[in-house]
Coordinates of C-alpha atoms and ligand atoms in Angstrom, one line a residue:
M1 CA 0.0 -0.1 0.1
L2 CA 1.1 3.6 -0.8
D3 CA 2.2 6.0 2.1
A4 CA -0.7 8.6 2.7
F5 CA -0.5 11.5 0.1
D6 CA -2.1 14.6 -0.7
F7 CA -2.7 15.2 -4.4
V8 CA -3.0 18.7 -5.5
I9 CA -4.3 19.4 -8.7
F10 CA -3.8 22.9 -10.2
G11 CA -6.4 23.3 -12.9
G12 CA -8.7 21.1 -10.9
A13 CA -12.0 22.1 -12.6
G14 CA -10.4 21.9 -16.3
D15 CA -11.2 19.6 -18.9
L16 CA -8.4 17.1 -18.1
A17 CA -9.4 17.0 -14.6
L18 CA -13.0 16.3 -15.2
R19 CA -12.5 13.8 -17.8
K20 CA -9.4 11.9 -16.7
L21 CA -7.9 12.9 -13.3
I22 CA -10.8 12.6 -11.0
P23 CA -12.5 9.7 -12.7
G24 CA -9.0 7.8 -12.6
L25 CA -8.7 8.7 -8.8
Y26 CA -12.2 7.4 -8.1
R27 CA -11.6 4.0 -9.9
A28 CA -8.1 4.0 -7.5
H29 CA -10.5 4.5 -4.6
R30 CA -12.9 1.9 -5.6
E31 CA -10.3 -0.7 -6.3
G32 CA -8.7 0.1 -2.8
S33 CA -5.7 1.4 -4.1
L34 CA -5.8 4.8 -2.2
P35 CA -4.5 4.8 1.2
A36 CA -7.0 5.8 3.9
N37 CA -6.0 9.3 4.5
A38 CA -5.0 10.1 0.9
R39 CA -6.8 13.5 0.0
I40 CA -7.3 14.9 -3.3
I41 CA -7.0 18.9 -3.4
P42 CA -8.3 20.4 -6.6
T43 CA -7.6 24.2 -7.2
C44 CA -10.4 26.4 -8.8
R45 CA -10.2 29.9 -10.0
N46 CA -12.7 31.5 -7.9
T47 CA -14.9 30.6 -4.8
Q48 CA -18.0 30.0 -6.7
M49 CA -16.2 27.2 -8.6
V50 CA -15.3 25.7 -5.1
A51 CA -19.0 25.8 -4.1
E52 CA -20.0 24.1 -7.0
Y53 CA -17.0 21.8 -7.3
K54 CA -18.5 18.6 -6.0
D55 CA -21.6 18.7 -7.9
K56 CA -19.8 19.4 -11.1
V57 CA -17.1 16.6 -10.9
R58 CA -19.9 14.1 -9.8
A59 CA -22.0 15.0 -13.1
A60 CA -18.8 14.8 -15.3
A61 CA -17.8 11.3 -13.4
E62 CA -21.3 9.9 -14.3
K63 CA -20.6 11.0 -17.9
H64 CA -17.0 9.8 -18.2
L65 CA -17.2 6.7 -16.2
N66 CA -18.5 3.3 -17.7
A67 CA -22.1 2.9 -16.6
D68 CA -21.5 -0.1 -14.1
E69 CA -18.5 1.9 -12.5
F70 CA -20.3 4.8 -11.4
V71 CA -22.0 3.6 -8.0
A72 CA -23.6 6.4 -5.8
A73 CA -22.4 5.2 -2.5
D74 CA -18.7 4.7 -3.8
W75 CA -19.0 8.1 -5.2
D76 CA -20.1 9.6 -2.0
E77 CA -17.4 7.9 -0.1
F78 CA -15.0 9.0 -2.6
A79 CA -16.0 12.5 -2.5
Q80 CA -15.1 12.9 1.2
R81 CA -11.4 12.8 -0.2
L82 CA -12.1 15.9 -2.2
F83 CA -10.9 19.1 -0.9
P84 CA -11.4 21.8 -3.3
V85 CA -9.8 25.1 -2.6
F86 CA -9.6 28.6 -4.6
V87 CA -6.2 29.4 -5.5
D88 CA -5.2 32.0 -8.3
I89 CA -2.1 30.6 -9.5
G90 CA -0.5 33.7 -10.8
T91 CA -1.2 35.9 -7.6
K92 CA 0.7 35.0 -4.4
D93 CA -2.0 36.0 -1.6
E94 CA -3.5 34.4 1.4
H95 CA -5.2 31.6 -0.5
W96 CA -1.6 30.0 -1.1
D97 CA -1.2 30.1 2.7
A98 CA -4.6 28.5 3.3
L99 CA -3.4 26.0 0.8
A100 CA -0.2 25.4 3.1
T101 CA -2.4 25.2 6.1
L102 CA -4.6 22.4 4.6
L103 CA -1.4 20.6 3.4
N104 CA 0.4 20.8 6.7
S105 CA -2.6 19.9 8.6
S106 CA -2.8 16.2 7.4
G107 CA 0.5 14.7 8.3
N108 CA 0.4 12.8 4.8
S109 CA 4.1 12.3 4.1
Q110 CA 3.8 12.4 0.2
R111 CA 2.8 15.3 -1.9
V112 CA 1.9 15.5 -5.6
F113 CA 1.3 18.8 -7.4
Y114 CA -0.3 17.9 -10.7
L115 CA -0.1 21.0 -12.9
S116 CA -3.0 20.5 -15.3
T117 CA -2.4 24.0 -16.7
P118 CA -1.0 25.3 -19.8
P119 CA 2.7 25.4 -19.6
S120 CA 3.0 29.2 -19.5
V121 CA 2.1 29.0 -15.9
F122 CA 4.0 26.3 -14.7
S123 CA 6.9 28.7 -13.7
I124 CA 4.9 30.8 -11.5
C125 CA 3.2 28.0 -10.1
C126 CA 6.4 26.3 -9.0
K127 CA 7.5 29.7 -7.7
H128 CA 4.6 30.2 -5.5
L129 CA 4.8 26.7 -4.3
H130 CA 8.4 27.3 -3.3
E131 CA 7.6 30.7 -1.7
T132 CA 4.7 29.1 0.4
G133 CA 7.3 26.4 1.6
L134 CA 5.3 23.5 0.0
I135 CA 8.1 21.9 -1.9
T136 CA 9.2 19.3 0.9
A137 CA 11.5 16.4 0.5
N138 CA 8.5 14.2 -0.6
A139 CA 6.9 16.5 -3.0
R140 CA 6.7 15.8 -6.7
V141 CA 5.6 17.9 -9.7
V142 CA 3.6 16.2 -12.5
V143 CA 3.6 18.2 -15.8
E144 CA 1.6 17.4 -19.0
K145 CA 2.4 18.0 -22.7
P146 CA 2.6 20.3 -24.6
L147 CA 6.3 20.4 -23.0
G148 CA 7.4 23.2 -25.6
Y149 CA 7.0 24.0 -29.3
D150 CA 10.6 22.9 -30.2
A151 CA 13.9 22.2 -28.5
K152 CA 14.3 25.7 -27.3
T153 CA 11.0 26.1 -25.9
A154 CA 10.9 22.7 -24.1
E155 CA 14.4 23.6 -22.7
E156 CA 13.2 26.8 -21.3
I157 CA 10.1 25.0 -19.6
N158 CA 12.2 22.4 -18.3
S159 CA 14.8 25.0 -16.9
Q160 CA 11.9 27.0 -15.4
I161 CA 10.5 23.9 -13.5
A162 CA 14.2 22.9 -12.6
E163 CA 14.6 25.9 -10.6
Y164 CA 12.3 24.6 -8.0
F165 CA 12.3 20.8 -8.2
N166 CA 15.1 18.2 -8.8
E167 CA 15.0 16.1 -11.8
E168 CA 14.1 13.1 -9.5
A169 CA 10.9 15.0 -8.4
I170 CA 9.7 16.1 -12.0
F171 CA 7.1 13.6 -13.4
R172 CA 6.6 14.4 -17.2
I173 CA 3.5 12.4 -18.1
D174 CA 2.9 10.8 -21.3
H175 CA -0.4 9.0 -20.9
Y176 CA 0.5 6.4 -23.6
L177 CA 3.1 4.9 -21.4
G178 CA 0.1 4.1 -18.7
K179 CA -1.8 2.0 -21.2
E180 CA -1.7 -1.6 -20.0
T181 CA -0.6 -3.0 -23.3
V182 CA 2.2 -0.8 -23.6
Q183 CA 3.7 -2.1 -20.2
N184 CA 2.8 -5.4 -21.4
L185 CA 5.2 -4.9 -24.3
L186 CA 8.0 -4.7 -22.0
A187 CA 6.9 -7.9 -20.1
L188 CA 6.6 -9.6 -23.6
R189 CA 10.2 -8.6 -24.6
F190 CA 11.9 -8.8 -21.3
A191 CA 10.2 -11.8 -19.4
N192 CA 9.8 -14.1 -22.4
G193 CA 12.8 -15.8 -23.7
M194 CA 11.4 -16.7 -27.0
F195 CA 11.0 -13.2 -28.3
E196 CA 14.3 -11.4 -27.3
H197 CA 16.2 -13.8 -29.8
L198 CA 13.9 -12.8 -32.5
W199 CA 14.3 -9.0 -31.8
D200 CA 16.6 -7.6 -34.3
A201 CA 17.7 -6.9 -37.9
K202 CA 18.3 -10.5 -38.6
S203 CA 14.7 -11.7 -37.9
I204 CA 12.6 -8.6 -38.2
D205 CA 11.8 -7.1 -41.9
H206 CA 10.1 -3.8 -40.4
V207 CA 8.1 -2.3 -37.5
Q208 CA 4.9 -0.2 -38.0
I209 CA 3.6 2.2 -35.3
S210 CA 0.2 3.7 -36.1
I211 CA -2.2 5.9 -33.9
S212 CA -5.1 6.5 -36.0
E213 CA -8.0 8.6 -34.7
T214 CA -11.5 9.5 -35.9
V215 CA -11.8 12.7 -34.1
G216 CA -11.2 16.1 -35.6
L217 CA -10.3 19.4 -33.8
E218 CA -12.4 18.7 -30.8
G219 CA -12.7 22.5 -29.9
R220 CA -8.9 22.7 -29.6
A221 CA -8.3 24.8 -32.8
G222 CA -6.1 27.2 -31.0
F223 CA -3.7 24.8 -29.7
Y224 CA -3.6 22.2 -32.4
D225 CA -3.1 24.6 -35.3
G226 CA 0.1 25.7 -33.6
A227 CA 1.1 22.2 -33.0
G228 CA 0.1 19.8 -35.6
A229 CA 0.5 16.0 -35.7
L230 CA 4.0 15.8 -35.5
R231 CA 4.5 17.9 -32.4
D232 CA 1.1 16.6 -30.8
M233 CA 1.6 12.9 -31.4
V234 CA 4.8 11.9 -32.9
Q235 CA 7.3 14.0 -30.6
N236 CA 5.8 12.2 -27.6
H237 CA 3.5 9.3 -28.0
I238 CA 5.0 7.8 -31.0
L239 CA 8.4 8.2 -30.1
Q240 CA 8.0 6.6 -26.7
L241 CA 6.5 3.6 -28.3
L242 CA 9.3 3.2 -30.6
C243 CA 11.8 3.6 -27.9
L244 CA 9.9 0.5 -25.8
V245 CA 10.0 -1.6 -29.0
A246 CA 13.7 -0.8 -29.7
M247 CA 15.5 -0.4 -26.5
E248 CA 17.9 -2.8 -25.2
S249 CA 17.1 -4.7 -22.2
P250 CA 17.7 -2.5 -19.0
N251 CA 19.5 -4.5 -16.3
K252 CA 16.9 -3.8 -13.8
M253 CA 13.3 -2.5 -14.3
T254 CA 14.2 1.0 -12.6
A255 CA 13.3 4.2 -13.8
E256 CA 16.8 5.1 -14.1
R257 CA 17.8 2.3 -16.1
I258 CA 14.7 2.2 -18.3
R259 CA 15.0 5.8 -19.1
A260 CA 18.7 5.5 -20.0
E261 CA 18.0 2.8 -22.6
K262 CA 15.1 4.7 -24.2
L263 CA 17.5 7.9 -24.2
K264 CA 20.1 5.7 -26.5
V265 CA 17.3 4.7 -28.9
L266 CA 16.3 8.4 -29.3
E267 CA 19.8 9.5 -29.9
S268 CA 20.3 6.7 -32.4
L269 CA 17.6 7.8 -34.6
R270 CA 18.8 8.8 -38.0
P271 CA 18.4 12.4 -38.4
L272 CA 16.1 13.5 -41.3
T273 CA 16.9 16.9 -42.4
G274 CA 16.9 18.9 -45.6
N275 CA 16.1 16.9 -48.8
T276 CA 15.8 13.4 -46.9
V277 CA 12.7 14.8 -45.2
K278 CA 10.6 14.9 -48.5
Y279 CA 11.5 11.5 -49.2
N280 CA 10.9 9.9 -46.1
T281 CA 7.9 11.9 -44.7
V282 CA 4.1 12.5 -45.8
R283 CA 2.2 15.3 -44.4
G284 CA -1.5 15.4 -44.8
Q285 CA -4.4 17.6 -44.1
Y286 CA -8.0 16.3 -44.1
V287 CA -10.6 17.7 -46.4
A288 CA -14.4 17.0 -45.9
G289 CA -15.5 13.5 -46.3
E290 CA -17.6 11.0 -44.9
M291 CA -17.6 9.3 -41.7
D292 CA -20.2 6.9 -40.3
G293 CA -22.6 8.0 -43.2
K294 CA -22.2 11.8 -42.4
M295 CA -20.5 14.6 -44.1
V296 CA -17.9 16.1 -41.8
P297 CA -16.2 19.4 -42.6
G298 CA -12.3 19.8 -43.6
Y299 CA -9.8 20.9 -41.2
L300 CA -9.8 24.4 -42.8
D301 CA -13.5 24.8 -42.6
E302 CA -13.3 23.9 -38.9
L303 CA -10.4 26.2 -38.4
G304 CA -12.0 29.1 -40.3
Q305 CA -8.9 30.2 -41.7
P306 CA -6.0 29.1 -44.1
S307 CA -3.5 26.9 -42.6
N308 CA -0.6 24.7 -43.7
T309 CA -0.7 22.6 -40.1
E310 CA -0.8 18.8 -40.7
T311 CA -3.4 16.8 -39.2
F312 CA -1.7 13.3 -40.6
V313 CA 2.0 12.4 -40.7
A314 CA 3.7 9.3 -41.9
I315 CA 7.5 8.8 -41.3
R316 CA 10.1 6.3 -42.6
A317 CA 12.6 6.3 -39.6
Y318 CA 16.0 4.2 -39.1
I319 CA 17.7 3.4 -35.7
D320 CA 21.3 3.4 -36.6
N321 CA 22.7 0.6 -34.2
S322 CA 23.7 -2.9 -34.6
R323 CA 20.2 -4.4 -33.6
W324 CA 18.2 -2.3 -35.8
A325 CA 20.6 -1.6 -38.9
N326 CA 18.6 -0.8 -41.9
V327 CA 15.1 -2.0 -40.3
P328 CA 12.6 0.6 -41.2
F329 CA 10.2 1.9 -38.7
Y330 CA 7.1 3.2 -40.2
L331 CA 5.5 5.7 -38.1
R332 CA 1.9 7.1 -38.9
T333 CA -0.8 9.0 -37.0
G334 CA -3.8 11.1 -38.4
K335 CA -7.0 12.7 -37.3
R336 CA -10.2 12.1 -39.2
M337 CA -9.2 8.6 -40.3
K338 CA -11.4 5.7 -41.1
Q339 CA -11.2 3.8 -37.8
R340 CA -9.7 4.6 -34.3
F341 CA -7.0 2.1 -33.4
A342 CA -3.2 2.4 -32.1
E343 CA -1.1 -0.7 -32.7
I344 CA 2.5 -1.8 -33.2
V345 CA 3.2 -4.3 -35.9
I346 CA 6.5 -6.4 -35.9
Q347 CA 6.8 -7.8 -39.2
Y348 CA 9.3 -11.0 -39.4
K349 CA 11.2 -11.7 -42.6
D350 CA 10.0 -14.3 -44.9
V351 CA 11.3 -17.8 -44.7
A352 CA 14.6 -18.0 -46.1
H353 CA 13.6 -20.8 -48.6
R354 CA 10.3 -21.8 -49.6
V355 CA 9.7 -25.6 -49.4
Y356 CA 6.1 -25.5 -50.5
P357 CA 4.9 -25.3 -54.0
E358 CA 3.2 -22.1 -55.3
S359 CA 0.0 -24.3 -55.3
A360 CA 0.0 -24.3 -51.7
G361 CA -0.8 -20.7 -51.3
A362 CA 1.1 -17.3 -51.0
A363 CA 3.5 -17.0 -48.4
T364 CA 2.6 -14.8 -45.7
P365 CA 4.9 -13.4 -43.1
N366 CA 4.7 -13.7 -39.4
R367 CA 3.6 -10.6 -37.7
L368 CA 3.4 -9.8 -33.9
I369 CA 0.7 -7.3 -33.5
I370 CA 0.4 -5.2 -30.3
R371 CA -3.0 -3.5 -30.0
L372 CA -3.2 -0.8 -27.5
Q373 CA -6.8 0.3 -28.4
P374 CA -9.8 0.0 -28.9
E375 CA -9.2 -3.4 -27.4
E376 CA -6.0 -4.3 -25.9
S377 CA -4.7 -7.4 -27.3
I378 CA -1.4 -9.2 -28.5
K379 CA -1.7 -11.2 -31.6
I380 CA 0.6 -13.4 -33.7
I381 CA -0.1 -14.1 -37.3
M382 CA 1.3 -17.6 -38.2
V383 CA 0.9 -19.7 -41.1
S384 CA -1.0 -23.1 -40.8
K385 CA -2.1 -25.9 -42.8
D386 CA -5.9 -25.4 -44.1
L387 CA -7.3 -28.5 -42.2
E388 CA -10.5 -28.3 -44.4
K389 CA -8.6 -29.2 -47.6
H390 CA -7.2 -32.3 -48.4
E391 CA -4.2 -31.1 -50.5
T392 CA -1.7 -29.2 -48.6
H393 CA -2.8 -25.6 -48.5
L394 CA -1.5 -23.0 -46.2
R395 CA -3.3 -20.1 -44.7
P396 CA -2.5 -17.4 -42.1
V397 CA -4.1 -17.7 -38.9
V398 CA -4.1 -15.8 -35.6
L399 CA -3.1 -16.5 -32.1
N400 CA -4.8 -14.1 -30.1
L401 CA -4.5 -12.9 -26.6
N402 CA -7.3 -10.6 -25.9
F403 CA -7.0 -9.0 -22.6
A404 CA -10.5 -8.3 -22.3
D405 CA -11.5 -11.8 -22.2
T406 CA -9.0 -12.7 -19.7
Y407 CA -9.6 -9.6 -17.1
K408 CA -13.5 -9.2 -17.6
D409 CA -13.8 -6.5 -15.0
F410 CA -10.8 -4.7 -15.6
Y411 CA -10.7 -1.0 -16.9
S412 CA -7.7 0.0 -18.1
D413 CA -6.8 3.6 -17.2
A414 CA -3.6 5.0 -18.1
Y415 CA -4.1 8.2 -15.9
K416 CA -4.9 6.2 -12.9
R417 CA -1.7 4.1 -13.2
L418 CA 0.4 7.0 -13.7
M419 CA -1.3 9.0 -11.0
L420 CA -0.6 6.3 -8.6
D421 CA 3.0 5.8 -9.7
A422 CA 3.5 9.5 -9.2
A423 CA 2.1 9.2 -5.6
A424 CA 4.6 6.1 -5.1
G425 CA 7.5 8.0 -6.5
D426 CA 7.9 5.8 -9.3
A427 CA 9.3 7.5 -12.2
S428 CA 9.7 4.4 -14.5
L429 CA 6.8 5.4 -17.0
F430 CA 7.6 9.0 -16.9
I431 CA 9.8 10.9 -19.3
H432 CA 13.1 12.3 -18.4
R433 CA 14.2 15.7 -19.4
A434 CA 17.2 14.2 -21.7
E435 CA 14.4 12.3 -23.5
V436 CA 12.3 15.4 -24.1
D437 CA 15.5 17.1 -25.5
A438 CA 16.4 14.1 -27.8
A439 CA 13.2 13.8 -29.1
W440 CA 13.0 17.6 -30.1
S441 CA 16.4 17.4 -31.5
W442 CA 14.9 14.7 -34.0
I443 CA 11.8 16.5 -34.7
D444 CA 12.9 20.2 -35.2
P445 CA 14.9 19.4 -38.4
I446 CA 11.7 17.9 -40.0
I447 CA 9.6 20.8 -39.0
E448 CA 12.2 23.3 -40.5
A449 CA 12.4 21.2 -43.8
W450 CA 8.5 21.3 -43.8
Q451 CA 8.5 25.1 -44.0
R452 CA 9.7 24.5 -47.8
P453 CA 6.7 25.1 -50.2
E454 CA 7.3 21.6 -51.8
N455 CA 6.5 20.0 -48.6
K456 CA 3.1 21.5 -48.1
P457 CA 0.5 19.0 -46.7
H458 CA -1.4 16.6 -49.2
G459 CA -5.1 16.6 -48.8
Y460 CA -7.0 13.3 -47.7
M461 CA -10.6 12.9 -47.3
A462 CA -12.0 12.8 -43.8
G463 CA -12.8 8.9 -43.4
S464 CA -9.9 7.6 -45.4
W465 CA -6.5 6.1 -44.4
G466 CA -4.9 9.3 -45.0
P467 CA -3.0 10.6 -48.3
Q468 CA -2.2 8.4 -51.2
A469 CA 1.3 9.4 -50.6
S470 CA 1.4 7.5 -47.4
S471 CA 0.3 4.2 -49.2
Q472 CA 3.0 5.2 -51.8
L473 CA 5.7 5.7 -49.0
M474 CA 5.1 2.1 -48.2
A475 CA 4.7 0.7 -51.9
S476 CA 8.1 2.3 -52.7
D477 CA 9.5 0.0 -50.3
R478 CA 7.3 -3.0 -51.5
R479 CA 5.4 -2.9 -48.5
R480 CA 2.0 -2.0 -47.3
W481 CA 0.3 -0.6 -44.1
F482 CA -0.8 -3.7 -42.1
S483 CA -4.5 -4.6 -42.1
I484 CA -5.5 -7.8 -40.3
D485 CA -8.6 -8.2 -42.8
E486 CA -6.4 -8.0 -45.8
V487 CA -4.0 -10.3 -44.7
L488 CA -6.4 -12.9 -43.5
S489 CA -8.3 -12.7 -46.7
G490 CA -5.2 -13.0 -48.9
A491 CA -5.9 -9.6 -50.2
D492 CA -2.4 -8.1 -49.4
Q493 CA -0.7 -10.5 -51.7
Ligands
LIG501 C1 -3.2 13.7 -26.9 C2 -3.3 14.7 -27.9 O1 -2.0 13.8 -26.4 O2 -3.6 12.3 -27.3 C3 -4.7 14.5 -28.7 O3 -3.0 15.9 -27.8 C4 -4.9 13.2 -28.9 O4 -4.6 15.1 -29.9 C5 -4.9 12.1 -27.9 O5 -6.4 13.0 -29.5 C6 -4.9 10.8 -28.1 O6 -5.1 9.9 -26.8 P1 -5.8 8.7 -26.8 O7 -5.4 8.0 -25.4 O8 -7.2 8.8 -27.0 O9 -5.3 7.8 -28.0

């Protein structure tokens, strides 16, 4: 069990807090993971918000939790842990002292400050925490992306926080690392002898990492248009997934060792600069199209102004080390795509010598598919003899480990997991400052090259699989984006 803690959420009435943080803490409460005295202290911008807070979060929880999770009696019990307070982050006044009195009254040894706020106020918030004497030995700060807009701005944000907190106390969250299957990827690799021997350029043909979303701007036009898919999804989530696939085995599962191995991967990414960017990347921007039988507007219509921001990106990346020499990693993400899913596909090389005649059916390489959402599963595509046919006929079949079947009442909740880790002081699934720097160092030259007129985004229809150029990127390597339906029906041959 964790030591008792106080969990302060700056921006406690904001969208993230209502949609993810409070529901996640409620789940933790229900499953008995919160210590008896643990308290949650959301900050609000005025006293009226404080007065209405409990009703507001209750309504939000009812909306965002699964129907069978919201139990009135459990919620009422959980609500006793909530201590909403009025704090104006930018003004050091008596409300900060009141927060200090509240925190110092509990005797809870651990303190977490979750900055669910724009990065522009991180610095002032940390300064006021410091001036109020709240940064004790067991205090940690959790910060959310966007951690900068490029290497320089990320460095500024990180330096500002570092004025008040040691690196060990700074927990940079990437919610993809809290997804259960992502952690299972580590268990799969490092707790199963059979995979480690088949995890390199000798056995693997290529890797695909895709995060495909059906949503569009979701009312975040201001933020998104300044960012785009590369900054919003690749710099953090996709590169983190790539690190977990590609890293060497840490000698222990500790934060320090895991993060050191991930950093080596980021530093080994082959730089994409100047002319190589056009050849190895595809940018897209959705135009109006049909989704679920309804027309949805294009990006520019949603935005209401001209823009070259990409809502889709595909990249051919290489990791220049001996394990991954010349193995392409194809990375792809987009908004308003045909289906919502996130998955990693490890495609193995074909058999070295074909012993079966052509008439036995086309060869299908083995694939290991790690699906993060919507369902969490690990599948292996194998080739087997078709039992219904007398003559030898081979066909692809799937070994399927679907976690929803095994863990029937388990709700995977990345934020819950990461908040509990922060409360426990376990930084294994959080990002080190050096990782942020290395990721931006790889991303920045791509963004720079994209400023050239020839690198404007290609249009793609909402509800499609992205621009044609994305399929062409694969086709030019004689490969295709993976689709299990195509593979099983033989349509990928
Ligand atoms: C966020 C991005 O980090 O991740 C959003 O800012 C994106 O644009 C979201 O929609 C996707 O997260 P998930 O867990 O729904 O795949």
